[in-house]
């Protein structure tokens, strides 16, 4: 079965950068056949879509991170990345790697319901 394992979280000062990674295992096909993305959840807030790949390779970003965050992947390494630059305390959250292995068309890219596989999450803390 498909598993997602995040790494690379940590603590950084405002204005700094971090890259979180997600190792994907158990896929039947290559990564390009599925949708992948990143969500985050801050204390007391709902889960928020941060960035995602469509099956056609297109990318989508939340308005709050556009221009600062970049989603990327290396299909041959089965790894998804989220490069985060110019971090602010508002970016503090647990970051989750997500995958849609069902090919559902019922939800938008930033709806948690689109994704049936979730990683355990990695903490990102940004201090002012």
Short mmCIF file of C-alpha atoms in Angstrom, two decimals:
data_model
loop_
_atom_site.label_atom_id
_atom_site.label_comp_id
_atom_site.label_asym_id
_atom_site.label_seq_id
_atom_site.Cartn_x
_atom_site.Cartn_y
_atom_site.Cartn_z
CA UNK A 1 0.00 0.00 0.00
CA UNK A 2 1.05 3.60 -0.56
CA UNK A 3 2.98 5.30 2.22
CA UNK A 4 4.18 8.89 2.55
CA UNK A 5 7.01 9.81 4.92
CA UNK A 6 7.87 13.46 5.45
CA UNK A 7 11.19 14.83 6.63
CA UNK A 8 13.04 18.12 6.78
CA UNK A 9 10.89 20.12 9.15
CA UNK A 10 12.43 22.19 11.91
CA UNK A 11 12.78 25.64 13.41
CA UNK A 12 13.89 28.74 11.58
CA UNK A 13 13.79 32.47 12.07
CA UNK A 14 11.50 34.70 10.07
CA UNK A 15 12.91 35.35 6.63
CA UNK A 16 14.66 32.01 6.53
CA UNK A 17 14.14 28.96 4.33
CA UNK A 18 13.37 25.29 4.77
CA UNK A 19 12.78 22.38 2.43
CA UNK A 20 10.54 19.53 3.44
CA UNK A 21 10.62 16.23 1.60
CA UNK A 22 8.20 13.35 1.20
CA UNK A 23 9.35 9.86 0.29
CA UNK A 24 6.65 7.91 -1.51
CA UNK A 25 6.51 4.12 -1.49
CA UNK A 26 4.11 1.43 -2.61
CA UNK A 27 2.93 3.06 -5.83
CA UNK A 28 1.61 0.83 -8.59
CA UNK A 29 2.58 3.33 -11.27
CA UNK A 30 5.07 6.20 -11.48
CA UNK A 31 4.50 9.39 -9.50
CA UNK A 32 3.40 11.20 -12.66
CA UNK A 33 0.22 9.09 -12.72
CA UNK A 34 -1.04 10.50 -9.41
CA UNK A 35 -1.79 13.83 -7.78
CA UNK A 36 0.43 14.91 -4.90
CA UNK A 37 0.41 17.92 -2.66
CA UNK A 38 1.17 19.57 0.64
CA UNK A 39 -1.25 20.64 3.35
CA UNK A 40 -0.58 22.29 6.67
CA UNK A 41 -2.39 22.68 9.95
CA UNK A 42 -1.63 25.34 12.51
CA UNK A 43 -2.83 25.03 16.13
CA UNK A 44 -6.53 25.81 16.37
CA UNK A 45 -6.96 26.09 12.61
CA UNK A 46 -8.30 23.85 9.87
CA UNK A 47 -6.07 22.01 7.46
CA UNK A 48 -5.08 24.25 4.57
CA UNK A 49 -3.96 23.30 1.10
CA UNK A 50 -0.52 24.77 0.45
CA UNK A 51 0.51 23.49 -2.97
CA UNK A 52 -0.24 20.58 -5.27
CA UNK A 53 0.55 18.90 -8.56
CA UNK A 54 -2.19 17.99 -10.98
CA UNK A 55 -1.97 14.81 -13.05
CA UNK A 56 -0.97 16.94 -16.03
CA UNK A 57 1.99 18.31 -14.09
CA UNK A 58 0.40 21.68 -13.43
CA UNK A 59 0.92 23.29 -10.04
CA UNK A 60 -1.41 25.16 -7.73
CA UNK A 61 -0.57 27.31 -4.73
CA UNK A 62 -2.43 28.94 -1.90
CA UNK A 63 -2.43 32.69 -2.23
CA UNK A 64 -0.62 33.09 1.07
CA UNK A 65 2.44 31.17 -0.18
CA UNK A 66 2.52 32.02 -3.88
CA UNK A 67 5.91 33.45 -4.82
CA UNK A 68 7.53 32.10 -1.65
CA UNK A 69 6.95 28.33 -1.80
CA UNK A 70 7.77 25.93 -4.63
CA UNK A 71 6.49 22.39 -5.01
CA UNK A 72 8.64 19.98 -6.97
CA UNK A 73 9.25 16.26 -7.37
CA UNK A 74 11.80 13.78 -8.58
CA UNK A 75 9.89 10.89 -10.13
CA UNK A 76 12.95 8.65 -10.30
CA UNK A 77 13.48 9.08 -6.55
CA UNK A 78 9.77 8.89 -5.66
CA UNK A 79 10.19 12.09 -3.69
CA UNK A 80 8.07 15.21 -3.39
CA UNK A 81 9.49 18.49 -2.10
CA UNK A 82 8.27 21.80 -0.79
CA UNK A 83 10.84 24.60 -0.82
CA UNK A 84 9.79 27.37 1.54
CA UNK A 85 11.46 30.76 1.37
CA UNK A 86 10.94 34.02 3.22
CA UNK A 87 9.13 32.20 6.00
CA UNK A 88 6.97 34.08 8.46
CA UNK A 89 5.56 33.06 11.87
CA UNK A 90 2.20 32.57 10.12
CA UNK A 91 3.77 29.61 8.28
CA UNK A 92 4.21 27.73 11.56
CA UNK A 93 2.28 24.48 11.25
CA UNK A 94 2.48 20.74 10.80
CA UNK A 95 3.07 20.09 7.10
CA UNK A 96 1.51 16.99 5.54
CA UNK A 97 2.35 15.28 2.29
CA UNK A 98 -0.78 14.00 0.53
CA UNK A 99 -1.60 11.79 -2.43
CA UNK A 100 -4.68 11.04 -4.49
CA UNK A 101 -4.44 7.49 -5.80
CA UNK A 102 -8.10 7.26 -6.80
CA UNK A 103 -8.15 9.90 -9.51
CA UNK A 104 -11.21 11.57 -8.03
CA UNK A 105 -12.66 14.57 -9.87
CA UNK A 106 -15.05 15.60 -7.14
CA UNK A 107 -12.91 18.04 -5.22
CA UNK A 108 -10.62 20.98 -5.85
CA UNK A 109 -6.90 20.72 -5.32
CA UNK A 110 -7.09 22.36 -1.90
CA UNK A 111 -9.84 20.17 -0.51
CA UNK A 112 -8.60 17.55 1.99
CA UNK A 113 -11.29 15.22 0.64
CA UNK A 114 -9.43 14.89 -2.67
CA UNK A 115 -6.54 13.02 -1.04
CA UNK A 116 -6.86 9.52 0.35
CA UNK A 117 -3.25 9.06 1.52
CA UNK A 118 -1.67 11.30 4.18
CA UNK A 119 1.76 11.30 5.74
CA UNK A 120 2.33 11.62 9.46
CA UNK A 121 3.36 15.27 9.15
CA UNK A 122 6.46 17.27 9.97
CA UNK A 123 6.59 20.32 12.23
CA UNK A 124 7.75 23.66 10.86
CA UNK A 125 8.22 26.45 13.39
CA UNK A 126 9.08 30.01 12.40
CA UNK A 127 10.10 32.45 15.10
CA UNK A 128 9.98 36.22 14.82
#
